mmCIF file of C-alpha atoms and ligand atoms in Angstrom:
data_model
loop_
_atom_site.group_PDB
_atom_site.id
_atom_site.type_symbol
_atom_site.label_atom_id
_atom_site.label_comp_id
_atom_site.label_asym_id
_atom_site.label_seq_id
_atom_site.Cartn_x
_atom_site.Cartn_y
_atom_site.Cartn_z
ATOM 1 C CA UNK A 1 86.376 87.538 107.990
ATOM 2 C CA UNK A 2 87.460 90.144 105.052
ATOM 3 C CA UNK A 3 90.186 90.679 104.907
ATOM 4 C CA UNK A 4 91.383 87.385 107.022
ATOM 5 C CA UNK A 5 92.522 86.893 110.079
ATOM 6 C CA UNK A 6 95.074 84.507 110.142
ATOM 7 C CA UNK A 7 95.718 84.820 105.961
ATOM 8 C CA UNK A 8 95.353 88.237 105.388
ATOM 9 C CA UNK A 9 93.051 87.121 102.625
ATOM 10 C CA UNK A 10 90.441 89.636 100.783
ATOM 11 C CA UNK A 11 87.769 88.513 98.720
ATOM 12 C CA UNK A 12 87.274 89.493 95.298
ATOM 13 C CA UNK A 13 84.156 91.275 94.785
ATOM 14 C CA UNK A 14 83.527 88.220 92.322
ATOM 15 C CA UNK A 15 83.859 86.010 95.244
ATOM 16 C CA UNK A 16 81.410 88.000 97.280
ATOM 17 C CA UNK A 17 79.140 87.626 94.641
ATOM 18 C CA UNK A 18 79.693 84.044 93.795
ATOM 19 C CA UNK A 19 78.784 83.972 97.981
ATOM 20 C CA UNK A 20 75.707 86.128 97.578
ATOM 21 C CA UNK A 21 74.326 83.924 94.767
ATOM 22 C CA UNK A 22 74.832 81.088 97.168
ATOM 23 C CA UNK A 23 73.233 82.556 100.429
ATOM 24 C CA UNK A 24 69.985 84.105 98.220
ATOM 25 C CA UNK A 25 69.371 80.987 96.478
ATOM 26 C CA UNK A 26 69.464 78.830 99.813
ATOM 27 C CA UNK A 27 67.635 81.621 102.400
ATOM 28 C CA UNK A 28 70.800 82.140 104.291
ATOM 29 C CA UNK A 29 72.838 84.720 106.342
ATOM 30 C CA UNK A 30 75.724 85.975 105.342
ATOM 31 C CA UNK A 31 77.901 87.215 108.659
ATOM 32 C CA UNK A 32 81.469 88.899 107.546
ATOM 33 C CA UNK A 33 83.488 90.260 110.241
ATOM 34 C CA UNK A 34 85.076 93.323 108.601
ATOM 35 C CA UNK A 35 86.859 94.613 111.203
ATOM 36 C CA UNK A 36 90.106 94.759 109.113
ATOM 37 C CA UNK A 37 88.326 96.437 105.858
ATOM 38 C CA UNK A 38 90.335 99.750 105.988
ATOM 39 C CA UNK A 39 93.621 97.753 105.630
ATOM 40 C CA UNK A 40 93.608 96.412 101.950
ATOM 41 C CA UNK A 41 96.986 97.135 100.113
ATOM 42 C CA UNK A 42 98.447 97.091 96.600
ATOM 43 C CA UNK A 43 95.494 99.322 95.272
ATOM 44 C CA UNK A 44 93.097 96.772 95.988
ATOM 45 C CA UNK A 45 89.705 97.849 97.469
ATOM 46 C CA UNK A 46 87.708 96.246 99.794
ATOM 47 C CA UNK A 47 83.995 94.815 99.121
ATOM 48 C CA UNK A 48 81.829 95.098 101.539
ATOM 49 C CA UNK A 49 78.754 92.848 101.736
ATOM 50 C CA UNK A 50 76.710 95.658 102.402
ATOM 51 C CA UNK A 51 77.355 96.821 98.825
ATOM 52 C CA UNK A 52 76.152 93.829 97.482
ATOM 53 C CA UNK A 53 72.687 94.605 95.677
ATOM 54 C CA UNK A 54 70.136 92.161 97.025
ATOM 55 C CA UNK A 55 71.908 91.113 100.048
ATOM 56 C CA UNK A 56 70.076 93.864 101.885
ATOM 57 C CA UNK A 57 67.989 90.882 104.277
ATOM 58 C CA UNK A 58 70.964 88.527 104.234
ATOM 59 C CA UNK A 59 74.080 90.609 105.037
ATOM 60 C CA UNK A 60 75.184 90.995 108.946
ATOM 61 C CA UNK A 61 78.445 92.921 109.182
ATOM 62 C CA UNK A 62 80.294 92.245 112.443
ATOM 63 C CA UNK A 63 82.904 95.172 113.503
ATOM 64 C CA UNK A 64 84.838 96.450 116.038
ATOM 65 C CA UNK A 65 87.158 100.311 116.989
ATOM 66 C CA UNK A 66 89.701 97.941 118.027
ATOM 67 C CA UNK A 67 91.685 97.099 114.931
ATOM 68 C CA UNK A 68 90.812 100.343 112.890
ATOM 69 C CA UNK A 69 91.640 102.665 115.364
ATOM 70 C CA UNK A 70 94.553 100.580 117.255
ATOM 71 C CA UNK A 71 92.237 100.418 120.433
ATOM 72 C CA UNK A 72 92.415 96.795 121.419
ATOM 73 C CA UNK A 73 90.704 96.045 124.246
ATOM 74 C CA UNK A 74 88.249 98.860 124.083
ATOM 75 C CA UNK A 75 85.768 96.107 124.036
ATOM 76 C CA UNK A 76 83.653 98.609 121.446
ATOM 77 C CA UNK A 77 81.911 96.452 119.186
ATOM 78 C CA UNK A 78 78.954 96.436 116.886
ATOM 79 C CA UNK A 79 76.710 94.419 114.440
ATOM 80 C CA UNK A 80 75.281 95.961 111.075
ATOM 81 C CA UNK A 81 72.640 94.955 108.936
ATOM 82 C CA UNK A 82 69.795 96.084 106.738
ATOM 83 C CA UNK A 83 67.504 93.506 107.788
ATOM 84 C CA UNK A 84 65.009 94.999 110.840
ATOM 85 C CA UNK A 85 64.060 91.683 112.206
ATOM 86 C CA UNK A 86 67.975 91.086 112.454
ATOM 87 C CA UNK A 87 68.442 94.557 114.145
ATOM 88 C CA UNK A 88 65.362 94.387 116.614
ATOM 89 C CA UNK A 89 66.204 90.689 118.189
ATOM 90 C CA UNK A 90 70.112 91.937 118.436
ATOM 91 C CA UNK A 91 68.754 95.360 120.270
ATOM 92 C CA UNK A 92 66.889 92.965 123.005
ATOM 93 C CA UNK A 93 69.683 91.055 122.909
ATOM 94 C CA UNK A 94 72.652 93.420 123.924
ATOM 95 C CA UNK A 95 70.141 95.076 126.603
ATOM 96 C CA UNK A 96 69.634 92.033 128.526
ATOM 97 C CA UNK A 97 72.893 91.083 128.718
ATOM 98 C CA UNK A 98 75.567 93.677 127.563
ATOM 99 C CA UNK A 99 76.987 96.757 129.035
ATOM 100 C CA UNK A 100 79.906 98.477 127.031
ATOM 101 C CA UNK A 101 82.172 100.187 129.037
ATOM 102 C CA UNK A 102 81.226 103.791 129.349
ATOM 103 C CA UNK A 103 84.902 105.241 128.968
ATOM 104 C CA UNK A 104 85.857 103.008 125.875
ATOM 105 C CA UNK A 105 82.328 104.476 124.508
ATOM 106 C CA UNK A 106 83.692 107.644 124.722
ATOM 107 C CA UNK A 107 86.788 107.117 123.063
ATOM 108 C CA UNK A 108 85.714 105.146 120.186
ATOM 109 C CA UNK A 109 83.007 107.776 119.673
ATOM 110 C CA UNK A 110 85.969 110.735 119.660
ATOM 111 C CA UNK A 111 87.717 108.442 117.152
ATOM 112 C CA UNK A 112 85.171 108.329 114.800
ATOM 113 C CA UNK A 113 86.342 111.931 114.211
ATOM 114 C CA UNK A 114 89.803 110.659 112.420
ATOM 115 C CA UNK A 115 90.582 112.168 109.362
ATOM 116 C CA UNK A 116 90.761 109.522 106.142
ATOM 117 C CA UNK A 117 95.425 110.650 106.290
ATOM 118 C CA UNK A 118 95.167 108.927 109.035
ATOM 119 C CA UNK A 119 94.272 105.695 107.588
ATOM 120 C CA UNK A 120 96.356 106.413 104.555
ATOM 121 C CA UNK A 121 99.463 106.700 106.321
ATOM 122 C CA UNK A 122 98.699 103.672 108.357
ATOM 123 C CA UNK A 123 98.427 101.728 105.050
ATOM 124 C CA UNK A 124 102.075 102.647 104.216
ATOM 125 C CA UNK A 125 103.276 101.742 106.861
ATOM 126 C CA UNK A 126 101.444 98.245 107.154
ATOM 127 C CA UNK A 127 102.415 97.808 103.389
ATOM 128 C CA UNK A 128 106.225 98.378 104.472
ATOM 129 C CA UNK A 129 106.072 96.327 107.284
ATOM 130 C CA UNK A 130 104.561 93.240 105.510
ATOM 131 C CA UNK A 131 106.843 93.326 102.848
ATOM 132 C CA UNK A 132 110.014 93.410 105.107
ATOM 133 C CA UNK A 133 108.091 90.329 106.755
ATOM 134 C CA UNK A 134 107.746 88.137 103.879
ATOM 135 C CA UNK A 135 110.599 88.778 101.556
ATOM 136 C CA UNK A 136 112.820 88.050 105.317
ATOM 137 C CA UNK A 137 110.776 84.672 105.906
ATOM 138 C CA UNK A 138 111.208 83.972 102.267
ATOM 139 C CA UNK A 139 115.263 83.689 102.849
ATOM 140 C CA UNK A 140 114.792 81.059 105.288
ATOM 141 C CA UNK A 141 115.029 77.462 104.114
ATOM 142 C CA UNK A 142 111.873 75.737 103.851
ATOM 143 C CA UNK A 143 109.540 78.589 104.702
ATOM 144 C CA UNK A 144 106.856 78.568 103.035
ATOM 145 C CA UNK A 145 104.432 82.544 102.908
ATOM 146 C CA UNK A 146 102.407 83.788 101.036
ATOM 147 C CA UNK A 147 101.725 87.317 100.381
ATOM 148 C CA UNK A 148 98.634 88.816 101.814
ATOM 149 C CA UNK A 149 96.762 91.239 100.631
ATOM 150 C CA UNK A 150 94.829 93.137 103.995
ATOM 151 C CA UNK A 151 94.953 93.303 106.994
ATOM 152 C CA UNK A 152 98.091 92.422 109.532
ATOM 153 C CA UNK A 153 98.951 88.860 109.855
ATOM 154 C CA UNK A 154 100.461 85.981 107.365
ATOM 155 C CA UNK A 155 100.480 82.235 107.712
ATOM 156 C CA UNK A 156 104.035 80.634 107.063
ATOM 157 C CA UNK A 157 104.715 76.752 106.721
ATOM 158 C CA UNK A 158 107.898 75.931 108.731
ATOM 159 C CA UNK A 159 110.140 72.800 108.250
ATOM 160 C CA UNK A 160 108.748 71.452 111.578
ATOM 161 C CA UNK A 161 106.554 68.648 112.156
ATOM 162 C CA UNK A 162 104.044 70.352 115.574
ATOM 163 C CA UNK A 163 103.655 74.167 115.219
ATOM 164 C CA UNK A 164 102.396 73.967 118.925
ATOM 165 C CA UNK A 165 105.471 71.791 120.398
ATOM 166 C CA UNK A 166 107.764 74.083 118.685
ATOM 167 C CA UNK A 167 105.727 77.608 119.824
ATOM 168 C CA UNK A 168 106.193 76.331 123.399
ATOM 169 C CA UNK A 169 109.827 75.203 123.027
ATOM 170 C CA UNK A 170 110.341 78.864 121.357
ATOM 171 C CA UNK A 171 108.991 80.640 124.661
ATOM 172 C CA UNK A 172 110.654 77.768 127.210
ATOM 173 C CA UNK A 173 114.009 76.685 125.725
ATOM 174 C CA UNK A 174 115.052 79.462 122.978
ATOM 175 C CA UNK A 175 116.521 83.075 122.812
ATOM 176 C CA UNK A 176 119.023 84.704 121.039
ATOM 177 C CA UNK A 177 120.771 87.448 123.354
ATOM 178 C CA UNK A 178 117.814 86.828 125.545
ATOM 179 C CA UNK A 179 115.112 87.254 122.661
ATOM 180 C CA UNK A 180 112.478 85.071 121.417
ATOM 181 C CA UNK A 181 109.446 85.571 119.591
ATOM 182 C CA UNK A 182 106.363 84.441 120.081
ATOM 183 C CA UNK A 183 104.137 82.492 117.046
ATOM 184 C CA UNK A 184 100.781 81.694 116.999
ATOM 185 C CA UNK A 185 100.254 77.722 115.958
ATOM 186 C CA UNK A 186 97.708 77.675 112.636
ATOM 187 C CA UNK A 187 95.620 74.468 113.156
ATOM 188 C CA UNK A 188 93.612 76.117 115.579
ATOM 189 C CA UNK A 189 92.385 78.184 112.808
ATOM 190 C CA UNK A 190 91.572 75.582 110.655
ATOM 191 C CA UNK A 191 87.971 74.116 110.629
ATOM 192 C CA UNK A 192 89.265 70.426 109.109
ATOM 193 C CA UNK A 193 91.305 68.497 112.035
ATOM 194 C CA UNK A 194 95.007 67.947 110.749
ATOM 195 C CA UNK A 195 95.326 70.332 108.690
ATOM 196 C CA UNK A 196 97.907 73.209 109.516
ATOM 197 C CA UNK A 197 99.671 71.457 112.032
ATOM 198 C CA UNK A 198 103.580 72.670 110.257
ATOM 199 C CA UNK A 199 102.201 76.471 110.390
ATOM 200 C CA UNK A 200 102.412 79.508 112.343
ATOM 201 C CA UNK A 201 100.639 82.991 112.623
ATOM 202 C CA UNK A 202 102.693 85.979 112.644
ATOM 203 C CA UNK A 203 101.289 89.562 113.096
ATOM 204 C CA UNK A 204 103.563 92.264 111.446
ATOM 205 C CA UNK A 205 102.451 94.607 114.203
ATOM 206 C CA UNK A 206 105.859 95.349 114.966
ATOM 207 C CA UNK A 207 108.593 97.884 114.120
ATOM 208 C CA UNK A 208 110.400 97.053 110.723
ATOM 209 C CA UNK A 209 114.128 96.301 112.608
ATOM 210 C CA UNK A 210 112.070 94.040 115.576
ATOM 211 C CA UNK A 211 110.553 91.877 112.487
ATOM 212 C CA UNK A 212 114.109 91.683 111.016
ATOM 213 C CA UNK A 213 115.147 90.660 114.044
ATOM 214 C CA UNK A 214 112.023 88.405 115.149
ATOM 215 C CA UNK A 215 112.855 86.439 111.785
ATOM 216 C CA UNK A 216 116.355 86.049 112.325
ATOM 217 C CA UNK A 217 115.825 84.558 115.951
ATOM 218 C CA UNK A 218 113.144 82.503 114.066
ATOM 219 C CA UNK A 219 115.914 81.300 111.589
ATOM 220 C CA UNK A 220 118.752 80.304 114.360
ATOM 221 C CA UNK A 221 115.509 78.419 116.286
ATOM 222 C CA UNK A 222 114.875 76.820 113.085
ATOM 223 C CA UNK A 223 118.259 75.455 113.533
ATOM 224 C CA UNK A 224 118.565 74.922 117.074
ATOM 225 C CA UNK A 225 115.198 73.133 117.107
ATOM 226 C CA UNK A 226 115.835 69.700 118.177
ATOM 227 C CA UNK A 227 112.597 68.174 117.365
HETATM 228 C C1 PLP B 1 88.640 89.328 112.644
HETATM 229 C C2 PLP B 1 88.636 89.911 114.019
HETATM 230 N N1 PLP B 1 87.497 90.399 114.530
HETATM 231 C C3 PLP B 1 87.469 90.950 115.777
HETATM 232 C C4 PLP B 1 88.609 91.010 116.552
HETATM 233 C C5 PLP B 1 88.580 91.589 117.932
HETATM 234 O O1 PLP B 1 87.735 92.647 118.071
HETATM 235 P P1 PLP B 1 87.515 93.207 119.549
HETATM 236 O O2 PLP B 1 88.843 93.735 120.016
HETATM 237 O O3 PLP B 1 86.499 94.290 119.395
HETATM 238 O O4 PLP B 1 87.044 92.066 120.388
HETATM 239 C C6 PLP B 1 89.796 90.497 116.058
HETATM 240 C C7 PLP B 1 91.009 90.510 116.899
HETATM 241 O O5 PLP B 1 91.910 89.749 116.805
HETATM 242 C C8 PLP B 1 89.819 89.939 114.770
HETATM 243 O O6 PLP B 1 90.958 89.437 114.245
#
């Protein structure tokens, strides 16, 4: 996934390459899910597999109107590749067995039609968003972030022992004023068993003063949390 979801992590184009080398050399497939490709910040650009010269029969690109176009749930989704063979058994495929829904076709077709602003402005304002996020979880003691660089979510290390216990004790035991938030628990994005277990997800899909205030209630339950 480029850029990440959970890390907000994009790939160098040196990485991709480094990748490439690996996939040619074994007969591979390389499958990126670049459904967040339009939100890269601090000047960097994203590199798309399908750039990659002599990927052309390797490369699948998975993607999706939902995060580009803030259509979630439009269940408009789609595969690309170069490679025919790829292309003709994913055609039979999604006939025997798919059906897109007719009015989310629509719309994602109509929002094809969005002018490039759009995106730009979009940027900003994830940019903005992301920084208030991480230089606010960076005041807290023992939070760990790191910055990333596209699209909409970072991972931060808490001084907790079970990012799950604690996500459910958020929800059932906490508020502030009657507010909680709501964290995603990492290790279920981790492919290695144990790993992650003292980390949370956080989107920065809010407004800037809701993630000031989602990290302050996050730094009184940080205190509050008995276990
Ligand atoms: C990397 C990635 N791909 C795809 C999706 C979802 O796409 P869709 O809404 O089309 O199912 C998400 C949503 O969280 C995502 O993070």
């Amino acid at each position: 996934c480029n850029p990440g979801n959970p890390t907000g992590y994009l790939y160098s184009r040196d990485e991709i390459k480094k990748l490439a080398k690996i996939v040619k050399k074994y007969g591979l497939f390389l499958v990126a899910d670049e459904v967040y490709r339009e939100f890269t910040y601090d000047g960097r650009e994203h590199y798309s597999i399908i750039q990659e010269e002599g990927l052309e029969d390797h490369a699948i690109i998975v993607d999706s109107v939902s995060k580009r176009y803030s259509m979630c749930g439009a269940r408009i989704g789609y595969l690309v590749s170069k490679n025919k063979e790829v292309i003709k058994t994913a055609i039979k495929f999604a006939q025997a067995r798919l059906s897109p829904p007719t009015y989310a076709q629509i719309a994602a077709e109509a929002a094809l039609e969005t002018p490039k602003s759009y995106f730009e402005a979009i940027k900003e304002e994830y940019v903005s968003r992301r920084d208030i996020l991480i230089s606010e979880l960076s005041k807290l003691e023992g939070v760990v972030v790191a910055r990333p660089q596209g699209a909409f979510y970072c991972i931060a290390q808490l001084p907790i022992k079970n990012a799950d216990n604690f996500a459910q004790w958020l929800l059932e035991e906490f508020n502030v004023d009657g507010e909680t938030v709501m964290v995603a628990p990492a290790a279920g994005f981790y492919a290695t068993a144990g790993l992650g277990t003292n980390q949370v997800r956080i989107a920065y899909v809010l407004e800037k003063e809701d993630l000031i205030r989602a990290v302050h209630i996050l730094k009184e339950a940080l205190k509050a949390y008995p276990g």
